[in-house]
PDB file of C-alpha atoms in Angstrom:
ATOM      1  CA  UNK C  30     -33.424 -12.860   0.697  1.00 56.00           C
ATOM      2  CA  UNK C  31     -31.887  -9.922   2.179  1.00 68.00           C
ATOM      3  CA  UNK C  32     -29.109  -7.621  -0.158  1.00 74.00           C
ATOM      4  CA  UNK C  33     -26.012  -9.745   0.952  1.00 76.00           C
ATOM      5  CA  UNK C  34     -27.355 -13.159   0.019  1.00 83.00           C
ATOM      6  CA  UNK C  35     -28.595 -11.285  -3.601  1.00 86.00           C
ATOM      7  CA  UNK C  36     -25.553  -9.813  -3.934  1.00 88.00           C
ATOM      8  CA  UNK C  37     -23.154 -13.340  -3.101  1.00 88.00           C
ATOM      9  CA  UNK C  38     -25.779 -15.515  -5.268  1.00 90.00           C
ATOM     10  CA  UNK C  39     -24.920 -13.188  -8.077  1.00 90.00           C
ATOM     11  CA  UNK C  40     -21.274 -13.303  -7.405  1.00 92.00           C
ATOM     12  CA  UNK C  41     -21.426 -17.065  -7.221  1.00 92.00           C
ATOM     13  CA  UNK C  42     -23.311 -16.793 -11.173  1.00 93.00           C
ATOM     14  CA  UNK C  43     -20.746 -14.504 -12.040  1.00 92.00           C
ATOM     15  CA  UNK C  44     -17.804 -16.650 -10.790  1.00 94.00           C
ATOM     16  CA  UNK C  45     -19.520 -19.931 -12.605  1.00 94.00           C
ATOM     17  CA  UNK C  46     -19.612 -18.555 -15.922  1.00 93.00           C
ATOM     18  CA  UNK C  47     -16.744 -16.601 -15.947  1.00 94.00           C
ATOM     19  CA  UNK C  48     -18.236 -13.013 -16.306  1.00 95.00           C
ATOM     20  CA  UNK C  49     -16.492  -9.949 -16.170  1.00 96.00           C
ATOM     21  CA  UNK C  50     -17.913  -8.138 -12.705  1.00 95.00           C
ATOM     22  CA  UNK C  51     -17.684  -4.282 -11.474  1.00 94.00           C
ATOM     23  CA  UNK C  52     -17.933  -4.343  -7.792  1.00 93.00           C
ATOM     24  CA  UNK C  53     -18.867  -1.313  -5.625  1.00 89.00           C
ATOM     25  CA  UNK C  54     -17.557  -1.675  -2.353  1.00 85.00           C
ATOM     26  CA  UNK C  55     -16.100   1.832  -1.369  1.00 77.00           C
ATOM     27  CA  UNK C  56     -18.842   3.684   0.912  1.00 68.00           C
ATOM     28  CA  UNK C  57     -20.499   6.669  -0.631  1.00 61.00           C
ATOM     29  CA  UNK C  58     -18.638   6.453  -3.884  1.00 57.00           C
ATOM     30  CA  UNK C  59     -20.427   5.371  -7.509  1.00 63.00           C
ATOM     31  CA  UNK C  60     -17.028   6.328  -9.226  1.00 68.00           C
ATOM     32  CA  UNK C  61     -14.426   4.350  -7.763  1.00 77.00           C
ATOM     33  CA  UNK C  62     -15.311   0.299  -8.641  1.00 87.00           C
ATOM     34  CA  UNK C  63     -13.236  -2.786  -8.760  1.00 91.00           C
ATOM     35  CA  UNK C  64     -13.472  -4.847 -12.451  1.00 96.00           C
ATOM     36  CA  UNK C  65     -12.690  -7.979 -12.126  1.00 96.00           C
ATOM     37  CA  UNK C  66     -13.270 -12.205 -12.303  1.00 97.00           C
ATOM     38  CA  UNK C  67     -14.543 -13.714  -9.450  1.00 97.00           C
ATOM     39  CA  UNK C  68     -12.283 -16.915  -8.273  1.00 97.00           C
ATOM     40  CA  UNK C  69     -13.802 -18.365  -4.924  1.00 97.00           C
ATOM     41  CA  UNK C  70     -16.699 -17.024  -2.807  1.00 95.00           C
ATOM     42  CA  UNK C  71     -16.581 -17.514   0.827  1.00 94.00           C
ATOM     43  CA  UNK C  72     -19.184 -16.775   3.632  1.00 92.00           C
ATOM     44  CA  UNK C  73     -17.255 -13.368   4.194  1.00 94.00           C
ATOM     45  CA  UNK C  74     -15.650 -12.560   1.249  1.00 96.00           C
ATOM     46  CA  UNK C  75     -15.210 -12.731  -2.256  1.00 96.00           C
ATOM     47  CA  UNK C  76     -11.623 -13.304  -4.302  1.00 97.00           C
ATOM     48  CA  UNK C  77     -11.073 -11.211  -7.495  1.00 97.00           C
ATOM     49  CA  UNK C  78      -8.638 -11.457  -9.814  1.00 97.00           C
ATOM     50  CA  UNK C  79      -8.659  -7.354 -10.883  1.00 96.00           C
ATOM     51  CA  UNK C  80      -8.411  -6.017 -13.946  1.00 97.00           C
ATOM     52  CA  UNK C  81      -7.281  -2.671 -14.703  1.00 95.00           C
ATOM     53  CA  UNK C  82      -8.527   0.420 -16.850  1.00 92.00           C
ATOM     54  CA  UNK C  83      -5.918  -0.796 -19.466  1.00 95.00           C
ATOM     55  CA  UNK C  84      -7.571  -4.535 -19.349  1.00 96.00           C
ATOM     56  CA  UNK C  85      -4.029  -6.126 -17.623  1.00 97.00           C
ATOM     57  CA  UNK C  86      -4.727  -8.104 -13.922  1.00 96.00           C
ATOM     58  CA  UNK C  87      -4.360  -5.695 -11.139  1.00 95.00           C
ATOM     59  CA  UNK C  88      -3.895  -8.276  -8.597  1.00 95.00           C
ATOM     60  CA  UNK C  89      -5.551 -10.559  -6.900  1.00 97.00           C
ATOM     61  CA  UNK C  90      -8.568  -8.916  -4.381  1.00 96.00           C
ATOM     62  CA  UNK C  91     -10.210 -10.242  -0.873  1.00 97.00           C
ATOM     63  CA  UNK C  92     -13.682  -8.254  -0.956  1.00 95.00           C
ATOM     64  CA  UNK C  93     -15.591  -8.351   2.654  1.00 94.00           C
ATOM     65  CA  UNK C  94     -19.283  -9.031   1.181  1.00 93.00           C
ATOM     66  CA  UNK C  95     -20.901  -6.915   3.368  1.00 91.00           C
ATOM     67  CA  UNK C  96     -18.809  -4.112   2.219  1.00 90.00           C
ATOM     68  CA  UNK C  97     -20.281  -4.959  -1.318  1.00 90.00           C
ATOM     69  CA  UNK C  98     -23.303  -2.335  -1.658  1.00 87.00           C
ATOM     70  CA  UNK C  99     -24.033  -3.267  -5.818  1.00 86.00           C
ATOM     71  CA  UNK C 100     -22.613  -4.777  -8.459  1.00 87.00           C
ATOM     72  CA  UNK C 101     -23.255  -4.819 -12.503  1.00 90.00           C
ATOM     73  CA  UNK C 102     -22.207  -6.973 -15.215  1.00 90.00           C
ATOM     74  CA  UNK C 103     -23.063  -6.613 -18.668  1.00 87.00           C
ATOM     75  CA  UNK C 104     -22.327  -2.911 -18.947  1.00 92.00           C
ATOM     76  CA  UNK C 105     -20.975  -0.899 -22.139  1.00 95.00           C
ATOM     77  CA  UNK C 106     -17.829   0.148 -19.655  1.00 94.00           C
ATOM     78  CA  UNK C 107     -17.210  -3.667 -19.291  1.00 95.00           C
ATOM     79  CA  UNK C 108     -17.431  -4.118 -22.594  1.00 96.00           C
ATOM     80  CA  UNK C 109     -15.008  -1.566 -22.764  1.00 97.00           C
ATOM     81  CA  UNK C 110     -12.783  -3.501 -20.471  1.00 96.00           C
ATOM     82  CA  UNK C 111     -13.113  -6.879 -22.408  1.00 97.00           C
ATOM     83  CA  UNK C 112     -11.848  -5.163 -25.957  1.00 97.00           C
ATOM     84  CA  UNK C 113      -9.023  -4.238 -23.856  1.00 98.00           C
ATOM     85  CA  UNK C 114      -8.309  -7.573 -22.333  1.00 97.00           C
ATOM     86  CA  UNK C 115      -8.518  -8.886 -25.797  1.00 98.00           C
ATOM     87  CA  UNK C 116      -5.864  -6.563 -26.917  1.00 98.00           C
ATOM     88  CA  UNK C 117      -3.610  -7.074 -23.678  1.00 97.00           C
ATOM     89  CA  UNK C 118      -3.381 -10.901 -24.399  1.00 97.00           C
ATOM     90  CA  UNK C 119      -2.369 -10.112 -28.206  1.00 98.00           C
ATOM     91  CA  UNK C 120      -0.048  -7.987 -27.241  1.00 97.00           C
ATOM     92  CA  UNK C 121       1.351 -10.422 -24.106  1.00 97.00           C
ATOM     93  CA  UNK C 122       1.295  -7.863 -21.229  1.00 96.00           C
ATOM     94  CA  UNK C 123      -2.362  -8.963 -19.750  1.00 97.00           C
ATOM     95  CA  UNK C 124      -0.850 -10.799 -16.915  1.00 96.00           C
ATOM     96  CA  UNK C 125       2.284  -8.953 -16.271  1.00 95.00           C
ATOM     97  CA  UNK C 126       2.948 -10.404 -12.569  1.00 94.00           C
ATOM     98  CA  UNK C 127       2.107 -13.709 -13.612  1.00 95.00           C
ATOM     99  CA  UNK C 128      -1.028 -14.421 -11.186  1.00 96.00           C
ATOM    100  CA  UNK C 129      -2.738 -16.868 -13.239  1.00 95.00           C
ATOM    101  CA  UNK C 130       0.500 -18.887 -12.815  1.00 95.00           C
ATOM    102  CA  UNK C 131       0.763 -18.586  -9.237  1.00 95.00           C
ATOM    103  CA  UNK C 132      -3.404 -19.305  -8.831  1.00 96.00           C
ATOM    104  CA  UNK C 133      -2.608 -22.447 -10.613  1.00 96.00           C
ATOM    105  CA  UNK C 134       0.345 -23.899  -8.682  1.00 96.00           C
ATOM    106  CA  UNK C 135      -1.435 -22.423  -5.672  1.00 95.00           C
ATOM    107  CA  UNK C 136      -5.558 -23.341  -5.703  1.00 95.00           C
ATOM    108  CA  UNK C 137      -5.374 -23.791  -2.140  1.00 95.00           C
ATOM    109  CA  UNK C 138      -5.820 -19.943  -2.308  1.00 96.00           C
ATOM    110  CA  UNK C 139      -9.310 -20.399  -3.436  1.00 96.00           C
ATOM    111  CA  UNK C 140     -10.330 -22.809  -0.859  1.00 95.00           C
ATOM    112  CA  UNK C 141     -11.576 -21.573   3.592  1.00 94.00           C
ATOM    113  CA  UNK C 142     -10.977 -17.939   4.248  1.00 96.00           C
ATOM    114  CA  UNK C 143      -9.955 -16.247   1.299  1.00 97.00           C
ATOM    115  CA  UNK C 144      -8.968 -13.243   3.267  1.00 97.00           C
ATOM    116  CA  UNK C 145      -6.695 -15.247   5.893  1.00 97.00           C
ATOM    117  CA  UNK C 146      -5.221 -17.281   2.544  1.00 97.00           C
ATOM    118  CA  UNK C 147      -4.041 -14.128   0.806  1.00 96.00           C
ATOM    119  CA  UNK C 148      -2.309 -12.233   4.369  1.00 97.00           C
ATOM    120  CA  UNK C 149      -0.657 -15.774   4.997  1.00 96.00           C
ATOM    121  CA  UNK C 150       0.548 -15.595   1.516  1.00 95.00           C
ATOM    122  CA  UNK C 151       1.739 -12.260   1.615  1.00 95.00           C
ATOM    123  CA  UNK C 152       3.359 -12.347   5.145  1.00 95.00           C
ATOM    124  CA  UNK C 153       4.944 -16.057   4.749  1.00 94.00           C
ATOM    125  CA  UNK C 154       6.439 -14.811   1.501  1.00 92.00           C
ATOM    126  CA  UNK C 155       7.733 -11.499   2.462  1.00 92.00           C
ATOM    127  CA  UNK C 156       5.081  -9.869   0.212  1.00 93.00           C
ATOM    128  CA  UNK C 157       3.604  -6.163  -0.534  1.00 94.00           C
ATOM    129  CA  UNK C 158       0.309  -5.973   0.856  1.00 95.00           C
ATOM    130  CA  UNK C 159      -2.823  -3.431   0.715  1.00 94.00           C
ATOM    131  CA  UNK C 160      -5.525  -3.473   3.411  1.00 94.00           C
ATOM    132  CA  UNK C 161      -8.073  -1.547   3.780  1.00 91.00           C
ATOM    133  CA  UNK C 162     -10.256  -1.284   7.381  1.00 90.00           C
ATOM    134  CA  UNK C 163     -13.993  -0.331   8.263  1.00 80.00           C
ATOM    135  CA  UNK C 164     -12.653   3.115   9.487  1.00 72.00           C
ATOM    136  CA  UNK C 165      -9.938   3.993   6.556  1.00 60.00           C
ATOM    137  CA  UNK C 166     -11.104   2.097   3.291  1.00 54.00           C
ATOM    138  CA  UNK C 167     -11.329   3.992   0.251  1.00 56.00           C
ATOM    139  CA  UNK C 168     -10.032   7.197   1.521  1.00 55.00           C
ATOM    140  CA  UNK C 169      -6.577   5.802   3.343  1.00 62.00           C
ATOM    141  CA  UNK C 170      -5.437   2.135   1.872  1.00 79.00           C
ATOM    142  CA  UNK C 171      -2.384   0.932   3.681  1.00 91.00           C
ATOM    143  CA  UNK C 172       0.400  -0.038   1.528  1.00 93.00           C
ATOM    144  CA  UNK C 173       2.970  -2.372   2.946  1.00 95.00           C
ATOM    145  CA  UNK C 174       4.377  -5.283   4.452  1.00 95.00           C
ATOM    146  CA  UNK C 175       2.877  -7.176   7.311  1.00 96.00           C
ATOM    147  CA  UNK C 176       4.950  -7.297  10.351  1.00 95.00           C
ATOM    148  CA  UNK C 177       2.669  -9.599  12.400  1.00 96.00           C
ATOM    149  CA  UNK C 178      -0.873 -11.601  11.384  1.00 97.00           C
ATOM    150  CA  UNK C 179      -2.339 -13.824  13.827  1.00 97.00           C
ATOM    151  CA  UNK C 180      -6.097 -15.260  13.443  1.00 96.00           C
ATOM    152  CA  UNK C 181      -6.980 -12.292  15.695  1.00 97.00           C
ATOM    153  CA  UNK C 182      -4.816  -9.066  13.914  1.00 97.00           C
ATOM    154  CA  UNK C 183      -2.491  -7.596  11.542  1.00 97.00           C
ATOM    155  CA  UNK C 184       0.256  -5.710  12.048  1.00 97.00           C
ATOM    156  CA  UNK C 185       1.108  -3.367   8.874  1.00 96.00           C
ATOM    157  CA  UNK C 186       4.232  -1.698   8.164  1.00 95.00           C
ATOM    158  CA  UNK C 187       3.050   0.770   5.925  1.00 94.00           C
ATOM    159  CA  UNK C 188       4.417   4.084   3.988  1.00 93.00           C
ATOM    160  CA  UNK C 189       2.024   6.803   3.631  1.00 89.00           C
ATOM    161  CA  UNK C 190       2.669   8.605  -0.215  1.00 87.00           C
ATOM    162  CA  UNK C 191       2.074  12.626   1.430  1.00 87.00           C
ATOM    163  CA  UNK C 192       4.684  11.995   3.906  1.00 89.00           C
ATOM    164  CA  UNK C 193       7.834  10.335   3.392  1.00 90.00           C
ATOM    165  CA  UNK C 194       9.782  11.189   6.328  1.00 90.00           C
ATOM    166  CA  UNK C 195       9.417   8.028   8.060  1.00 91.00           C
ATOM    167  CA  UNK C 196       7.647   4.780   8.093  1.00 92.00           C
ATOM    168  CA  UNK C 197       4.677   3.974  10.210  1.00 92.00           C
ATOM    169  CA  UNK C 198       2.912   0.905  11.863  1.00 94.00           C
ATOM    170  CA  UNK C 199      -0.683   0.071  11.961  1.00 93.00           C
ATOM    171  CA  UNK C 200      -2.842  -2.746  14.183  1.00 95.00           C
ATOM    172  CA  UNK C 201      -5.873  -4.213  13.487  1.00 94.00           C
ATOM    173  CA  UNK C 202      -8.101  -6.368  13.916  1.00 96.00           C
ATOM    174  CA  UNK C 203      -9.062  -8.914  11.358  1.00 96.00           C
ATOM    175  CA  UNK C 204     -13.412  -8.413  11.722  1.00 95.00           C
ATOM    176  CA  UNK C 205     -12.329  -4.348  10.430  1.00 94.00           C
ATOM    177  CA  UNK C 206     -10.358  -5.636   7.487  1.00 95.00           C
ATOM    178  CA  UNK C 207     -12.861  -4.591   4.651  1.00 93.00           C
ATOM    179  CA  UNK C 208     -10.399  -5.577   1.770  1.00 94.00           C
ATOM    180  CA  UNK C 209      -6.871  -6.959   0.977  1.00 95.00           C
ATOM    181  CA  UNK C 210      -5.102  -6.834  -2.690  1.00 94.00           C
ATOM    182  CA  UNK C 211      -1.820  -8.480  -3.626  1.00 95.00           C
ATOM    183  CA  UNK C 212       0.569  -9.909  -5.936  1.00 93.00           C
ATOM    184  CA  UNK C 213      -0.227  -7.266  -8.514  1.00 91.00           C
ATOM    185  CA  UNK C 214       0.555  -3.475  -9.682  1.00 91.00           C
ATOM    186  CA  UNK C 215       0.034  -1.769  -6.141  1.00 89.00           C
ATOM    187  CA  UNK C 216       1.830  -4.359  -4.319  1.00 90.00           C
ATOM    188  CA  UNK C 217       5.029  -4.193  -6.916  1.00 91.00           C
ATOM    189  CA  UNK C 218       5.146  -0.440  -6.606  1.00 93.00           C
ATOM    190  CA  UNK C 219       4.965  -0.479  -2.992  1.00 93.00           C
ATOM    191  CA  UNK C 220       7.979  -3.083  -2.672  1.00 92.00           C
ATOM    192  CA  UNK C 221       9.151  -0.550  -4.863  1.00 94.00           C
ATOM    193  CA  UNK C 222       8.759   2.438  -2.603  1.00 94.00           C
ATOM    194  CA  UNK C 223       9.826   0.557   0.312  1.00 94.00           C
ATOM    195  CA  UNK C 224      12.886  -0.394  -1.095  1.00 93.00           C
ATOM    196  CA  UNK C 225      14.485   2.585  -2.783  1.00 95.00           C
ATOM    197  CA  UNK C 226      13.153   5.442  -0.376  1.00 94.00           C
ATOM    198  CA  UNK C 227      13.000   3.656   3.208  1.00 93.00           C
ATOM    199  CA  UNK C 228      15.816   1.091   2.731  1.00 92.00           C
ATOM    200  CA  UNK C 229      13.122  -1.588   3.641  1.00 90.00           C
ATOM    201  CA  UNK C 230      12.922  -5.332   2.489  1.00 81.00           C
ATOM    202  CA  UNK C 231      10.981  -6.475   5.630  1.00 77.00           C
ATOM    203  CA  UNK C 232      10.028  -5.887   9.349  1.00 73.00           C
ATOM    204  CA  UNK C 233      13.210  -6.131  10.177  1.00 66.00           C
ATOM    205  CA  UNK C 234      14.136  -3.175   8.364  1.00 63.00           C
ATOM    206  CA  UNK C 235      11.289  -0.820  10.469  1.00 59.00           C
ATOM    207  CA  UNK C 236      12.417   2.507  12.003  1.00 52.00           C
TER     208      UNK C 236
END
């Protein structure tokens, strides 16, 4: 069995009973990791419903499998992490954006290509988006709407946080998409951004 089939067998154990995951998919880093509950596995990619450092959902994540280079469960940091959920659901802020809500009015989400299912959902609903590619991810995400998806590309219109003169607009392929996140912190603070610096609400709004 060669390292991606290991690796999706355990995501697929993971996902079945529930278990709080750390996910290493960022090239050449052991420090940056995505926490999370697995939702749906497909032959490509994985869909995680994040969890922060503060134990609240992040968002919901498309993870390209092959991008996945090891993962851990059962470790004294995601222990950590589950005291934390425990307190976040107390306290009523664990699931601030309300994506167990929308999973559950939505499970088509978690059936075919989980990738294609969360940029349709973001671009049909006028959504923040963040994609990473095989040439940027982990060192340049891009943070913003999509201004065109077809089964072939994305077009991004994106705001880059070290330079705020203008917007800019990104094309790619969807075989160098490595990761997508939505509906979550990020994509709130980007809408955010968008909004109150660039005057932006959609691609109609692009200069």
């Amino acid at each position: 069995m060669d390292n991606n089939s290991q690796i999706r067998a355990a995501l697929l154990t993971a996902m079945s009973d529930h278990q709080l995951v750390a996910i290493y998919n960022l090239p050449e880093s052991d420090d940056n990791f995505n926490v999370g509950y697995v939702l749906a596995v497909d032959v490509n990619f994985i869909l995680l419903e994040s969890i922060d450092w503060d134990g609240k959902i992040f968002g919901i994540d498309a993870i390209r499998i092959s991008s996945i280079h090891e993962f851990a469960a059962d470790t004294d940091y995601l222990q950590t992490v589950k005291v934390k959920i425990a307190v976040a659901k107390r306290r009523g802020y664990y699931d601030l954006w309300h994506v167990n809500d929308f999973i559950v009015g939505h499970p088509d989400i978690l059936d075919g290509d989980l990738a294609w299912n969360l940029l349709q959902d973001s671009y049909k609903s006028g959504l923040p988006v963040v994609v990473g590619t095989t040439r940027f991810q982990g060192s340049d995400d891009f943070e913003g709407m999509l201004s065109n998806l077809t089964p072939q590309a994305l077009t991004i219109d994106y705001y880059n946080e070290h330079d705020l003169s203008s917007m800019w607009r990104y094309s790619t392929p969807l075989t160098d998409v490595q990761y997508v996140r939505t509906r979550g912190t990020q994509a709130a603070t980007t809408a955010e951004v968008l909004r109150d610096v660039f005057n932006y609400t959609g691609p109609q709004d692009a200069r």
